Amino acid sequence: MRHLNDMALFVEVARARSFRKAAEALGMPNSTLSRRVSELEKAIGLRLLHRTTRKIELTEAGQLYYERSKRIVDEARLAHEQLGAMLKQPSGVLRVSLPVDLATFYLTPIIGEFARHYPGITFEFDLTPRRVDLVAEPFDVAIRIGKLEDSGLITRLIGRHSRHLYASPGYIEASGEPVTPTELAEHECIGMLRSPIWSLHQGMNKVDVAVRGRFALNSVGMIRALAVNHQGIALLPEKIVAEDMAFDRLRRILPEWQGSAVSIFAVTETRLIPAKTQRFIEFLSSRLMEA
């Protein structure tokens, strides 16, 4: 690697035909530049420059080395410039795996803003709850909700949303409204699969309630829809039910109590990710993380 750096220094000297001018352009001492080029000549085993008090000239070997090295140095400089441009304005296809509900309720309302800001990026979204293989499959990032297994992958918390209890006016009219968390056990509660316990807290007070109900599923969207259609009480993030609350399709019950927060994670194979992926994760974090 040292020889590659010295190659770039030699190219600047050969272009300027002067150590002094090259040193000024590079912002380094003339003596250091001269020493580095001499070390390069020793490493190669050939003299590259004829030095005189007035000027320098390329030897035959120096001319050949300059012609080959110049292309390499120019290509490297172009690569750095292009990478810098990519960091400022990323481009390419962004492949994301994420659950349907997260895409519908969280991503869809905000992705247009990101797309307008980065017109060079195109998107491929695979809406699936399955655990994708970020090593074998061509995904840049997977977005997941809830507790993650220890997989050795890189995870970053990008959102956390508290959950509250909601029911429709029709359900409340037909079944009544609980006034304490323990009364939830007497109601129809629409829950996630394999989650029969709802953990609620009010400040420092905490209570676990064993809920029951005819519906248990793995779709937040369907839980919301069932609640709107008077089928029971749901524990959901406010983001999911904001429109239903505005149109009085759902009402918050036990308002002083709330459930444990739901966490949203970005998962990547490595920390060394392309600029398009980094900007996307940063954007989601800025929009999804509650204050």
PDB file of C-alpha atoms in Angstrom:
ATOM      1  CA  MET A   1       0.000   0.000   0.000  1.00  0.00           C
ATOM      2  CA  ARG A   2       2.923   2.350   0.722  1.00  0.00           C
ATOM      3  CA  HIS A   3       4.197   1.805  -2.827  1.00  0.00           C
ATOM      4  CA  LEU A   4       0.768   2.706  -4.237  1.00  0.00           C
ATOM      5  CA  ASN A   5       0.848   5.977  -2.313  1.00  0.00           C
ATOM      6  CA  ASP A   6       4.393   6.651  -3.527  1.00  0.00           C
ATOM      7  CA  MET A   7       3.246   5.901  -7.074  1.00  0.00           C
ATOM      8  CA  ALA A   8       0.701   8.710  -6.806  1.00  0.00           C
ATOM      9  CA  LEU A   9       3.419  11.058  -5.528  1.00  0.00           C
ATOM     10  CA  PHE A  10       5.683  10.118  -8.439  1.00  0.00           C
ATOM     11  CA  VAL A  11       2.896  10.856 -10.915  1.00  0.00           C
ATOM     12  CA  GLU A  12       2.491  14.362  -9.488  1.00  0.00           C
ATOM     13  CA  VAL A  13       6.245  15.004  -9.780  1.00  0.00           C
ATOM     14  CA  ALA A  14       6.315  13.677 -13.336  1.00  0.00           C
ATOM     15  CA  ARG A  15       3.372  15.847 -14.320  1.00  0.00           C
ATOM     16  CA  ALA A  16       4.882  18.998 -12.827  1.00  0.00           C
ATOM     17  CA  ARG A  17       8.472  18.115 -13.882  1.00  0.00           C
ATOM     18  CA  SER A  18       9.380  19.685 -10.564  1.00  0.00           C
ATOM     19  CA  PHE A  19       9.610  18.498  -6.969  1.00  0.00           C
ATOM     20  CA  ARG A  20       8.941  21.991  -5.675  1.00  0.00           C
ATOM     21  CA  LYS A  21       5.754  22.511  -7.730  1.00  0.00           C
ATOM     22  CA  ALA A  22       4.511  19.009  -6.957  1.00  0.00           C
ATOM     23  CA  ALA A  23       5.204  19.477  -3.234  1.00  0.00           C
ATOM     24  CA  GLU A  24       3.245  22.746  -3.216  1.00  0.00           C
ATOM     25  CA  ALA A  25       0.314  21.093  -4.993  1.00  0.00           C
ATOM     26  CA  LEU A  26       0.364  18.178  -2.579  1.00  0.00           C
ATOM     27  CA  GLY A  27       0.848  20.340   0.491  1.00  0.00           C
ATOM     28  CA  MET A  28       3.879  18.454   1.757  1.00  0.00           C
ATOM     29  CA  PRO A  29       7.586  19.316   2.303  1.00  0.00           C
ATOM     30  CA  ASN A  30       9.824  19.129  -0.740  1.00  0.00           C
ATOM     31  CA  SER A  31      12.320  16.979   1.178  1.00  0.00           C
ATOM     32  CA  THR A  32       9.652  14.434   2.132  1.00  0.00           C
ATOM     33  CA  LEU A  33       8.448  14.175  -1.444  1.00  0.00           C
ATOM     34  CA  SER A  34      11.996  13.676  -2.753  1.00  0.00           C
ATOM     35  CA  ARG A  35      12.679  10.983  -0.160  1.00  0.00           C
ATOM     36  CA  ARG A  36       9.476   9.100  -0.944  1.00  0.00           C
ATOM     37  CA  VAL A  37      10.206   9.043  -4.672  1.00  0.00           C
ATOM     38  CA  SER A  38      13.759   7.850  -3.986  1.00  0.00           C
ATOM     39  CA  GLU A  39      12.359   5.027  -1.841  1.00  0.00           C
ATOM     40  CA  LEU A  40      10.050   4.087  -4.702  1.00  0.00           C
ATOM     41  CA  GLU A  41      13.010   3.922  -7.101  1.00  0.00           C
ATOM     42  CA  LYS A  42      14.890   1.679  -4.654  1.00  0.00           C
ATOM     43  CA  ALA A  43      11.884  -0.603  -4.304  1.00  0.00           C
ATOM     44  CA  ILE A  44      11.531  -0.890  -8.091  1.00  0.00           C
ATOM     45  CA  GLY A  45      15.279  -1.200  -8.667  1.00  0.00           C
ATOM     46  CA  LEU A  46      15.375   1.349 -11.490  1.00  0.00           C
ATOM     47  CA  ARG A  47      15.976   5.083 -11.726  1.00  0.00           C
ATOM     48  CA  LEU A  48      12.811   6.862 -12.779  1.00  0.00           C
ATOM     49  CA  LEU A  49      14.024  10.470 -12.838  1.00  0.00           C
ATOM     50  CA  HIS A  50      17.105  12.362 -14.008  1.00  0.00           C
ATOM     51  CA  ARG A  51      17.621  15.125 -11.466  1.00  0.00           C
ATOM     52  CA  THR A  52      19.543  18.318 -12.254  1.00  0.00           C
ATOM     53  CA  THR A  53      19.753  21.649 -10.505  1.00  0.00           C
ATOM     54  CA  ARG A  54      17.404  23.218 -13.059  1.00  0.00           C
ATOM     55  CA  LYS A  55      14.898  20.513 -13.933  1.00  0.00           C
ATOM     56  CA  ILE A  56      14.031  16.854 -13.830  1.00  0.00           C
ATOM     57  CA  GLU A  57      13.462  14.488 -16.744  1.00  0.00           C
ATOM     58  CA  LEU A  58      11.941  11.048 -16.952  1.00  0.00           C
ATOM     59  CA  THR A  59      14.214   8.138 -17.725  1.00  0.00           C
ATOM     60  CA  GLU A  60      13.047   5.524 -20.221  1.00  0.00           C
ATOM     61  CA  ALA A  61      11.844   3.386 -17.323  1.00  0.00           C
ATOM     62  CA  GLY A  62      10.325   6.475 -15.718  1.00  0.00           C
ATOM     63  CA  GLN A  63       8.354   7.299 -18.877  1.00  0.00           C
ATOM     64  CA  LEU A  64       6.926   3.774 -19.052  1.00  0.00           C
ATOM     65  CA  TYR A  65       6.147   3.757 -15.333  1.00  0.00           C
ATOM     66  CA  TYR A  66       4.506   7.176 -15.577  1.00  0.00           C
ATOM     67  CA  GLU A  67       2.240   6.163 -18.467  1.00  0.00           C
ATOM     68  CA  ARG A  68       1.060   3.053 -16.624  1.00  0.00           C
ATOM     69  CA  SER A  69       0.863   4.691 -13.205  1.00  0.00           C
ATOM     70  CA  LYS A  70      -1.004   7.749 -14.455  1.00  0.00           C
ATOM     71  CA  ARG A  71      -3.935   5.598 -15.575  1.00  0.00           C
ATOM     72  CA  ILE A  72      -4.025   3.814 -12.234  1.00  0.00           C
ATOM     73  CA  VAL A  73      -3.861   7.059 -10.234  1.00  0.00           C
ATOM     74  CA  ASP A  74      -6.486   8.738 -12.414  1.00  0.00           C
ATOM     75  CA  GLU A  75      -8.816   5.754 -12.059  1.00  0.00           C
ATOM     76  CA  ALA A  76      -8.342   5.784  -8.284  1.00  0.00           C
ATOM     77  CA  ARG A  77      -9.039   9.509  -8.131  1.00  0.00           C
ATOM     78  CA  LEU A  78     -12.174   9.060 -10.256  1.00  0.00           C
ATOM     79  CA  ALA A  79     -13.331   6.230  -7.992  1.00  0.00           C
ATOM     80  CA  HIS A  80     -12.940   8.454  -4.923  1.00  0.00           C
ATOM     81  CA  GLU A  81     -14.837  11.275  -6.636  1.00  0.00           C
ATOM     82  CA  GLN A  82     -17.657   8.927  -7.651  1.00  0.00           C
ATOM     83  CA  LEU A  83     -17.864   7.447  -4.160  1.00  0.00           C
ATOM     84  CA  GLY A  84     -18.036  10.936  -2.730  1.00  0.00           C
ATOM     85  CA  ALA A  85     -20.880  11.722  -5.096  1.00  0.00           C
ATOM     86  CA  MET A  86     -22.653   8.510  -4.050  1.00  0.00           C
ATOM     87  CA  LEU A  87     -22.458   9.534  -0.412  1.00  0.00           C
ATOM     88  CA  LYS A  88     -24.016  12.890  -1.246  1.00  0.00           C
ATOM     89  CA  GLN A  89     -26.568  11.507  -3.710  1.00  0.00           C
ATOM     90  CA  PRO A  90     -26.838   7.698  -3.408  1.00  0.00           C
ATOM     91  CA  SER A  91     -28.222   5.703  -6.314  1.00  0.00           C
ATOM     92  CA  GLY A  92     -29.011   2.132  -7.282  1.00  0.00           C
ATOM     93  CA  VAL A  93     -31.600  -0.464  -6.320  1.00  0.00           C
ATOM     94  CA  LEU A  94     -32.492  -0.636  -2.610  1.00  0.00           C
ATOM     95  CA  ARG A  95     -33.776  -4.097  -1.705  1.00  0.00           C
ATOM     96  CA  VAL A  96     -35.704  -4.234   1.577  1.00  0.00           C
ATOM     97  CA  SER A  97     -37.503  -7.061   3.374  1.00  0.00           C
ATOM     98  CA  LEU A  98     -40.257  -5.977   5.767  1.00  0.00           C
ATOM     99  CA  PRO A  99     -43.598  -7.180   7.163  1.00  0.00           C
ATOM    100  CA  VAL A 100     -46.794  -6.183   5.378  1.00  0.00           C
ATOM    101  CA  ASP A 101     -48.229  -4.270   8.340  1.00  0.00           C
ATOM    102  CA  LEU A 102     -45.060  -2.275   8.870  1.00  0.00           C
ATOM    103  CA  ALA A 103     -44.971  -1.360   5.186  1.00  0.00           C
ATOM    104  CA  THR A 104     -48.640  -0.384   5.146  1.00  0.00           C
ATOM    105  CA  PHE A 105     -48.872   1.666   8.325  1.00  0.00           C
ATOM    106  CA  TYR A 106     -45.343   2.987   8.804  1.00  0.00           C
ATOM    107  CA  LEU A 107     -43.445   3.050   5.508  1.00  0.00           C
ATOM    108  CA  THR A 108     -46.068   3.891   2.895  1.00  0.00           C
ATOM    109  CA  PRO A 109     -46.956   7.341   4.322  1.00  0.00           C
ATOM    110  CA  ILE A 110     -43.305   8.486   4.406  1.00  0.00           C
ATOM    111  CA  ILE A 111     -41.463   6.672   1.606  1.00  0.00           C
ATOM    112  CA  GLY A 112     -42.453   9.321  -0.943  1.00  0.00           C
ATOM    113  CA  GLU A 113     -40.449  11.914   0.983  1.00  0.00           C
ATOM    114  CA  PHE A 114     -37.353   9.714   0.894  1.00  0.00           C
ATOM    115  CA  ALA A 115     -37.848   8.933  -2.807  1.00  0.00           C
ATOM    116  CA  ARG A 116     -38.086  12.634  -3.671  1.00  0.00           C
ATOM    117  CA  HIS A 117     -34.912  13.384  -1.732  1.00  0.00           C
ATOM    118  CA  TYR A 118     -32.931  10.607  -3.466  1.00  0.00           C
ATOM    119  CA  PRO A 119     -34.181  10.400  -7.063  1.00  0.00           C
ATOM    120  CA  GLY A 120     -31.334   8.064  -8.050  1.00  0.00           C
ATOM    121  CA  ILE A 121     -32.621   5.234  -5.848  1.00  0.00           C
ATOM    122  CA  THR A 122     -35.160   2.662  -7.045  1.00  0.00           C
ATOM    123  CA  PHE A 123     -36.922   0.306  -4.646  1.00  0.00           C
ATOM    124  CA  GLU A 124     -37.671  -3.395  -4.367  1.00  0.00           C
ATOM    125  CA  PHE A 125     -39.771  -4.192  -1.274  1.00  0.00           C
ATOM    126  CA  ASP A 126     -40.382  -7.826  -0.332  1.00  0.00           C
ATOM    127  CA  LEU A 127     -43.306  -7.791   2.105  1.00  0.00           C
ATOM    128  CA  THR A 128     -42.881 -10.914   4.204  1.00  0.00           C
ATOM    129  CA  PRO A 129     -42.681 -11.826   7.894  1.00  0.00           C
ATOM    130  CA  ARG A 130     -40.285 -14.710   7.199  1.00  0.00           C
ATOM    131  CA  ARG A 131     -36.709 -14.627   8.402  1.00  0.00           C
ATOM    132  CA  VAL A 132     -34.731 -13.833   5.261  1.00  0.00           C
ATOM    133  CA  ASP A 133     -31.100 -14.858   4.769  1.00  0.00           C
ATOM    134  CA  LEU A 134     -29.224 -11.573   4.438  1.00  0.00           C
ATOM    135  CA  VAL A 135     -26.079 -13.454   3.395  1.00  0.00           C
ATOM    136  CA  ALA A 136     -27.553 -15.646   0.652  1.00  0.00           C
ATOM    137  CA  GLU A 137     -30.416 -13.407  -0.502  1.00  0.00           C
ATOM    138  CA  PRO A 138     -29.941 -10.038  -2.245  1.00  0.00           C
ATOM    139  CA  PHE A 139     -31.415  -7.807   0.475  1.00  0.00           C
ATOM    140  CA  ASP A 140     -29.695  -4.629   1.613  1.00  0.00           C
ATOM    141  CA  VAL A 141     -31.653  -4.486   4.868  1.00  0.00           C
ATOM    142  CA  ALA A 142     -34.509  -6.202   6.685  1.00  0.00           C
ATOM    143  CA  ILE A 143     -36.910  -4.198   8.866  1.00  0.00           C
ATOM    144  CA  ARG A 144     -38.441  -6.144  11.737  1.00  0.00           C
ATOM    145  CA  ILE A 145     -40.793  -5.497  14.676  1.00  0.00           C
ATOM    146  CA  GLY A 146     -40.511  -6.935  18.168  1.00  0.00           C
ATOM    147  CA  LYS A 147     -37.928  -9.046  19.908  1.00  0.00           C
ATOM    148  CA  LEU A 148     -35.189 -10.435  17.657  1.00  0.00           C
ATOM    149  CA  GLU A 149     -33.283 -13.663  17.981  1.00  0.00           C
ATOM    150  CA  ASP A 150     -29.522 -13.522  18.455  1.00  0.00           C
ATOM    151  CA  SER A 151     -28.409 -14.238  14.875  1.00  0.00           C
ATOM    152  CA  GLY A 152     -24.990 -12.606  14.723  1.00  0.00           C
ATOM    153  CA  LEU A 153     -26.373  -9.979  12.339  1.00  0.00           C
ATOM    154  CA  ILE A 154     -26.107  -6.221  12.877  1.00  0.00           C
ATOM    155  CA  THR A 155     -29.268  -4.738  14.403  1.00  0.00           C
ATOM    156  CA  ARG A 156     -30.123  -1.110  14.960  1.00  0.00           C
ATOM    157  CA  LEU A 157     -33.137   0.185  16.864  1.00  0.00           C
ATOM    158  CA  ILE A 158     -34.900   2.663  14.565  1.00  0.00           C
ATOM    159  CA  GLY A 159     -38.307   3.028  16.208  1.00  0.00           C
ATOM    160  CA  ARG A 160     -40.154   2.506  19.465  1.00  0.00           C
ATOM    161  CA  HIS A 161     -43.873   3.053  19.839  1.00  0.00           C
ATOM    162  CA  SER A 162     -46.003   2.701  22.949  1.00  0.00           C
ATOM    163  CA  ARG A 163     -49.226   0.710  22.751  1.00  0.00           C
ATOM    164  CA  HIS A 164     -52.648   1.498  24.141  1.00  0.00           C
ATOM    165  CA  LEU A 165     -56.008  -0.227  24.494  1.00  0.00           C
ATOM    166  CA  TYR A 166     -58.756   0.441  21.962  1.00  0.00           C
ATOM    167  CA  ALA A 167     -62.295  -0.707  21.297  1.00  0.00           C
ATOM    168  CA  SER A 168     -65.060   0.387  18.962  1.00  0.00           C
ATOM    169  CA  PRO A 169     -68.116   2.335  20.198  1.00  0.00           C
ATOM    170  CA  GLY A 170     -70.212  -0.653  19.086  1.00  0.00           C
ATOM    171  CA  TYR A 171     -68.263  -3.099  21.235  1.00  0.00           C
ATOM    172  CA  ILE A 172     -68.341  -0.765  24.241  1.00  0.00           C
ATOM    173  CA  GLU A 173     -72.107  -0.350  23.882  1.00  0.00           C
ATOM    174  CA  ALA A 174     -72.665  -4.106  23.657  1.00  0.00           C
ATOM    175  CA  SER A 175     -70.124  -5.372  26.201  1.00  0.00           C
ATOM    176  CA  GLY A 176     -69.357  -2.451  28.456  1.00  0.00           C
ATOM    177  CA  GLU A 177     -66.038  -0.756  29.141  1.00  0.00           C
ATOM    178  CA  PRO A 178     -63.477  -2.128  31.609  1.00  0.00           C
ATOM    179  CA  VAL A 179     -62.458   0.262  34.372  1.00  0.00           C
ATOM    180  CA  THR A 180     -59.475  -1.724  35.682  1.00  0.00           C
ATOM    181  CA  PRO A 181     -56.882  -3.820  33.811  1.00  0.00           C
ATOM    182  CA  THR A 182     -58.003  -7.024  35.572  1.00  0.00           C
ATOM    183  CA  GLU A 183     -61.458  -6.632  34.009  1.00  0.00           C
ATOM    184  CA  LEU A 184     -59.861  -7.244  30.579  1.00  0.00           C
ATOM    185  CA  ALA A 185     -59.922 -10.965  31.432  1.00  0.00           C
ATOM    186  CA  GLU A 186     -63.720 -10.794  31.225  1.00  0.00           C
ATOM    187  CA  HIS A 187     -63.723  -9.246  27.723  1.00  0.00           C
ATOM    188  CA  GLU A 188     -63.080 -10.372  24.186  1.00  0.00           C
ATOM    189  CA  CYS A 189     -59.457  -9.385  23.516  1.00  0.00           C
ATOM    190  CA  ILE A 190     -57.931  -9.612  20.058  1.00  0.00           C
ATOM    191  CA  GLY A 191     -54.317 -10.635  20.462  1.00  0.00           C
ATOM    192  CA  MET A 192     -51.229 -11.744  18.643  1.00  0.00           C
ATOM    193  CA  LEU A 193     -50.483 -15.436  18.302  1.00  0.00           C
ATOM    194  CA  ARG A 194     -48.651 -16.941  21.281  1.00  0.00           C
ATOM    195  CA  SER A 195     -49.100 -13.736  23.312  1.00  0.00           C
ATOM    196  CA  PRO A 196     -51.864 -14.494  25.858  1.00  0.00           C
ATOM    197  CA  ILE A 197     -50.419 -12.126  28.462  1.00  0.00           C
ATOM    198  CA  TRP A 198     -50.782  -8.375  28.156  1.00  0.00           C
ATOM    199  CA  SER A 199     -48.279  -6.441  30.285  1.00  0.00           C
ATOM    200  CA  LEU A 200     -49.626  -3.011  31.193  1.00  0.00           C
ATOM    201  CA  HIS A 201     -48.178  -0.211  33.258  1.00  0.00           C
ATOM    202  CA  GLN A 202     -49.316   3.043  34.810  1.00  0.00           C
ATOM    203  CA  GLY A 203     -46.269   4.938  35.937  1.00  0.00           C
ATOM    204  CA  MET A 204     -44.550   2.607  38.407  1.00  0.00           C
ATOM    205  CA  ASN A 205     -47.591   0.311  38.654  1.00  0.00           C
ATOM    206  CA  LYS A 206     -47.435  -2.814  36.504  1.00  0.00           C
ATOM    207  CA  VAL A 207     -49.874  -5.626  35.916  1.00  0.00           C
ATOM    208  CA  ASP A 208     -49.942  -8.733  33.719  1.00  0.00           C
ATOM    209  CA  VAL A 209     -53.349  -9.770  32.465  1.00  0.00           C
ATOM    210  CA  ALA A 210     -54.138 -13.190  30.993  1.00  0.00           C
ATOM    211  CA  VAL A 211     -56.481 -12.196  28.173  1.00  0.00           C
ATOM    212  CA  ARG A 212     -58.819 -14.402  26.193  1.00  0.00           C
ATOM    213  CA  GLY A 213     -60.693 -14.033  22.945  1.00  0.00           C
ATOM    214  CA  ARG A 214     -61.924 -15.845  19.881  1.00  0.00           C
ATOM    215  CA  PHE A 215     -59.310 -14.275  17.620  1.00  0.00           C
ATOM    216  CA  ALA A 216     -55.536 -14.658  17.794  1.00  0.00           C
ATOM    217  CA  LEU A 217     -53.494 -13.789  14.722  1.00  0.00           C
ATOM    218  CA  ASN A 218     -50.194 -12.465  13.432  1.00  0.00           C
ATOM    219  CA  SER A 219     -51.424  -9.416  11.536  1.00  0.00           C
ATOM    220  CA  VAL A 220     -51.613  -6.013  13.193  1.00  0.00           C
ATOM    221  CA  GLY A 221     -53.720  -4.782  10.285  1.00  0.00           C
ATOM    222  CA  MET A 222     -56.319  -7.480  10.794  1.00  0.00           C
ATOM    223  CA  ILE A 223     -56.351  -6.948  14.574  1.00  0.00           C
ATOM    224  CA  ARG A 224     -57.159  -3.302  13.914  1.00  0.00           C
ATOM    225  CA  ALA A 225     -59.868  -4.207  11.375  1.00  0.00           C
ATOM    226  CA  LEU A 226     -61.502  -6.694  13.760  1.00  0.00           C
ATOM    227  CA  ALA A 227     -61.516  -4.087  16.523  1.00  0.00           C
ATOM    228  CA  VAL A 228     -63.130  -1.539  14.185  1.00  0.00           C
ATOM    229  CA  ASN A 229     -65.756  -4.178  13.398  1.00  0.00           C
ATOM    230  CA  HIS A 230     -66.716  -4.565  17.079  1.00  0.00           C
ATOM    231  CA  GLN A 231     -65.032  -7.926  17.676  1.00  0.00           C
ATOM    232  CA  GLY A 232     -63.143  -6.981  20.834  1.00  0.00           C
ATOM    233  CA  ILE A 233     -60.457  -4.927  22.543  1.00  0.00           C
ATOM    234  CA  ALA A 234     -57.051  -4.496  20.886  1.00  0.00           C
ATOM    235  CA  LEU A 235     -53.640  -3.445  22.199  1.00  0.00           C
ATOM    236  CA  LEU A 236     -52.101  -1.394  19.378  1.00  0.00           C
ATOM    237  CA  PRO A 237     -49.665   1.457  18.666  1.00  0.00           C
ATOM    238  CA  GLU A 238     -51.357   4.826  18.319  1.00  0.00           C
ATOM    239  CA  LYS A 239     -49.876   5.195  14.823  1.00  0.00           C
ATOM    240  CA  ILE A 240     -51.958   2.248  13.626  1.00  0.00           C
ATOM    241  CA  VAL A 241     -55.300   3.602  14.845  1.00  0.00           C
ATOM    242  CA  ALA A 242     -54.845   7.365  14.408  1.00  0.00           C
ATOM    243  CA  GLU A 243     -57.351   7.619  11.540  1.00  0.00           C
ATOM    244  CA  ASP A 244     -59.874   5.373  13.297  1.00  0.00           C
ATOM    245  CA  MET A 245     -59.625   7.544  16.398  1.00  0.00           C
ATOM    246  CA  ALA A 246     -60.156  10.696  14.341  1.00  0.00           C
ATOM    247  CA  PHE A 247     -63.375   9.273  12.835  1.00  0.00           C
ATOM    248  CA  ASP A 248     -64.549   7.697  16.128  1.00  0.00           C
ATOM    249  CA  ARG A 249     -64.305   4.190  14.750  1.00  0.00           C
ATOM    250  CA  LEU A 250     -62.169   3.318  17.785  1.00  0.00           C
ATOM    251  CA  ARG A 251     -61.887   4.794  21.260  1.00  0.00           C
ATOM    252  CA  ARG A 252     -59.099   4.519  23.753  1.00  0.00           C
ATOM    253  CA  ILE A 253     -60.056   2.671  26.917  1.00  0.00           C
ATOM    254  CA  LEU A 254     -58.230   2.548  30.255  1.00  0.00           C
ATOM    255  CA  PRO A 255     -56.399   5.669  29.039  1.00  0.00           C
ATOM    256  CA  GLU A 256     -54.122   5.862  32.087  1.00  0.00           C
ATOM    257  CA  TRP A 257     -52.661   2.427  31.248  1.00  0.00           C
ATOM    258  CA  GLN A 258     -50.411   1.475  28.354  1.00  0.00           C
ATOM    259  CA  GLY A 259     -48.721  -1.631  27.066  1.00  0.00           C
ATOM    260  CA  SER A 260     -45.027  -2.257  26.638  1.00  0.00           C
ATOM    261  CA  ALA A 261     -43.509  -0.404  23.687  1.00  0.00           C
ATOM    262  CA  VAL A 262     -43.091  -2.146  20.349  1.00  0.00           C
ATOM    263  CA  SER A 263     -39.582  -1.865  18.899  1.00  0.00           C
ATOM    264  CA  ILE A 264     -38.633  -1.590  15.223  1.00  0.00           C
ATOM    265  CA  PHE A 265     -35.211  -2.745  14.052  1.00  0.00           C
ATOM    266  CA  ALA A 266     -33.098  -2.461  10.914  1.00  0.00           C
ATOM    267  CA  VAL A 267     -31.080  -5.634  10.345  1.00  0.00           C
ATOM    268  CA  THR A 268     -28.048  -5.861   8.054  1.00  0.00           C
ATOM    269  CA  GLU A 269     -25.382  -8.458   7.430  1.00  0.00           C
ATOM    270  CA  THR A 270     -22.530  -6.066   8.176  1.00  0.00           C
ATOM    271  CA  ARG A 271     -21.829  -2.567   9.439  1.00  0.00           C
ATOM    272  CA  LEU A 272     -20.163  -1.732   6.107  1.00  0.00           C
ATOM    273  CA  ILE A 273     -23.287  -0.876   4.134  1.00  0.00           C
ATOM    274  CA  PRO A 274     -23.766   1.191   0.948  1.00  0.00           C
ATOM    275  CA  ALA A 275     -24.705   4.846   1.236  1.00  0.00           C
ATOM    276  CA  LYS A 276     -28.219   4.156  -0.114  1.00  0.00           C
ATOM    277  CA  THR A 277     -28.862   1.719   2.752  1.00  0.00           C
ATOM    278  CA  GLN A 278     -27.315   3.998   5.374  1.00  0.00           C
ATOM    279  CA  ARG A 279     -29.442   6.963   4.270  1.00  0.00           C
ATOM    280  CA  PHE A 280     -32.578   4.783   4.282  1.00  0.00           C
ATOM    281  CA  ILE A 281     -31.948   3.529   7.823  1.00  0.00           C
ATOM    282  CA  GLU A 282     -31.186   7.050   9.048  1.00  0.00           C
ATOM    283  CA  PHE A 283     -34.375   8.345   7.432  1.00  0.00           C
ATOM    284  CA  LEU A 284     -36.535   5.651   9.028  1.00  0.00           C
ATOM    285  CA  SER A 285     -34.967   6.277  12.426  1.00  0.00           C
ATOM    286  CA  SER A 286     -35.662  10.012  12.183  1.00  0.00           C
ATOM    287  CA  ARG A 287     -39.328   9.350  11.365  1.00  0.00           C
ATOM    288  CA  LEU A 288     -40.147   6.305  13.480  1.00  0.00           C
ATOM    289  CA  MET A 289     -38.401   6.921  16.780  1.00  0.00           C
ATOM    290  CA  GLU A 290     -40.746   8.452  19.304  1.00  0.00           C
ATOM    291  CA  ALA A 291     -39.494  11.429  21.253  1.00  0.00           C
TER     292      ALA A 291
END
